[in-house]
Amino acid sequence: MYEQTIFRILKEAGPAGLSVKKIARHVYNEQNTFFSVVNFADVHREVRLFLTRNSRHANSMCEHAEGWGAYRLNRNSPKTKQLMLEFRDDEDEDDAPKPTTDLSLSLFD
């Protein structure tokens, strides 16, 4: 449910990783809006289950980082490499400078 959000947060965290609580807090802050209220306990449970399921094998998307309950991206995973390429393509499109044209009218013409 929160796969893309968790992946982006872990990507920004870098090789040090983050604890489950901090990841859950970031996901909660991103998903909680005025019209869509989510419960932190539910988000924390979903994040914890997702990270547990996706860190069991050597080729899993996530892996345990140093410290208790900390996770980071597994850079050797084929799925992670594919997602990194997809995110890089999305970022390249957003970072492209857009030409601006002055469409304002002049009062003195």
Coordinates of C-alpha atoms in Angstrom, one line a residue:
M1 CA 0.0 0.0 0.0
Y2 CA 2.8 2.4 0.9
E3 CA 5.6 0.7 -1.2
Q4 CA 6.5 3.7 -3.3
T5 CA 6.5 6.1 -0.4
I6 CA 8.7 3.7 1.7
F7 CA 11.1 3.3 -1.2
R8 CA 11.4 7.0 -1.7
I9 CA 12.0 7.6 2.1
L10 CA 14.7 4.9 2.2
K11 CA 16.3 6.3 -0.9
E12 CA 16.6 9.7 0.7
A13 CA 17.9 8.1 3.9
G14 CA 20.9 6.6 2.1
P15 CA 23.1 3.8 3.3
A16 CA 22.6 4.5 7.0
G17 CA 18.9 3.7 6.7
L18 CA 16.1 4.6 9.2
S19 CA 14.3 2.9 12.0
V20 CA 10.8 1.5 11.4
K21 CA 9.3 4.2 13.7
K22 CA 10.9 7.1 11.7
I23 CA 9.9 5.5 8.4
A24 CA 6.3 5.1 9.7
R25 CA 6.3 8.7 10.9
H26 CA 7.3 10.0 7.4
V27 CA 4.7 7.8 5.7
Y28 CA 2.1 8.9 8.2
N29 CA 2.9 12.6 7.6
E30 CA 2.7 12.2 3.9
Q31 CA -0.6 10.2 3.9
N32 CA -2.4 12.1 6.6
T33 CA -4.5 14.9 5.1
F34 CA -7.4 17.0 6.1
F35 CA -9.8 14.9 4.2
S36 CA -8.1 11.5 4.6
V37 CA -7.2 10.9 8.2
V38 CA -5.1 7.8 8.9
N39 CA -4.2 6.2 12.2
F40 CA -0.5 6.2 13.1
A41 CA -0.7 2.7 14.7
D42 CA -2.2 1.3 11.4
V43 CA 0.5 3.0 9.3
H44 CA 3.3 1.7 11.7
R45 CA 1.9 -1.8 11.5
E46 CA 1.7 -1.7 7.7
V47 CA 5.3 -0.3 7.4
R48 CA 6.7 -2.9 9.8
L49 CA 5.0 -5.8 8.0
F50 CA 6.2 -4.5 4.6
L51 CA 9.8 -4.1 5.7
T52 CA 9.7 -7.5 7.4
R53 CA 8.4 -9.2 4.3
N54 CA 10.7 -7.4 2.0
S55 CA 14.0 -8.0 3.9
R56 CA 14.0 -11.8 4.3
H57 CA 16.1 -12.8 1.3
A58 CA 19.4 -11.8 -0.1
N59 CA 17.7 -10.3 -3.2
S60 CA 15.0 -8.5 -1.2
M61 CA 14.3 -4.9 -1.8
C62 CA 15.3 -3.9 1.8
E63 CA 17.8 -5.1 4.2
H64 CA 18.6 -4.6 7.9
A65 CA 20.9 -1.7 8.6
E66 CA 23.2 -1.2 11.6
G67 CA 21.2 -0.7 14.7
W68 CA 18.1 -2.3 16.1
G69 CA 15.0 -2.0 13.9
A70 CA 16.7 0.0 11.1
Y71 CA 16.3 -0.7 7.4
R72 CA 17.9 0.5 4.2
L73 CA 17.7 -0.2 0.6
N74 CA 19.4 -3.4 -0.7
R75 CA 21.5 -1.9 -3.5
N76 CA 22.3 -5.5 -4.8
S77 CA 18.6 -6.3 -5.4
P78 CA 17.4 -6.4 -9.0
K79 CA 14.0 -4.9 -7.9
T80 CA 15.7 -2.0 -6.2
K81 CA 17.9 -1.3 -9.2
Q82 CA 14.8 -1.3 -11.4
L83 CA 12.9 1.1 -9.1
M84 CA 16.0 3.4 -8.9
L85 CA 15.9 3.6 -12.7
E86 CA 12.2 4.4 -12.6
F87 CA 12.6 7.1 -10.0
R88 CA 15.6 8.6 -11.8
D89 CA 13.5 8.9 -15.0
D90 CA 10.7 10.6 -13.1
E91 CA 13.2 13.0 -11.4
D92 CA 14.8 13.9 -14.8
E93 CA 11.5 14.8 -16.2
D94 CA 10.7 17.0 -13.2
D95 CA 14.1 18.7 -13.2
A96 CA 14.0 19.8 -16.8
P97 CA 13.9 23.6 -17.0
K98 CA 10.7 24.8 -18.5
P99 CA 11.0 27.8 -20.8
T100 CA 9.0 30.8 -19.5
T101 CA 7.5 33.3 -21.8
D102 CA 6.3 36.7 -20.6
L103 CA 2.5 36.8 -21.4
S104 CA 1.8 40.0 -19.5
L105 CA 0.4 43.0 -21.3
S106 CA 2.3 46.3 -21.4
L107 CA 0.4 49.4 -20.3
F108 CA 2.6 51.7 -22.4
D109 CA 2.3 50.2 -25.9

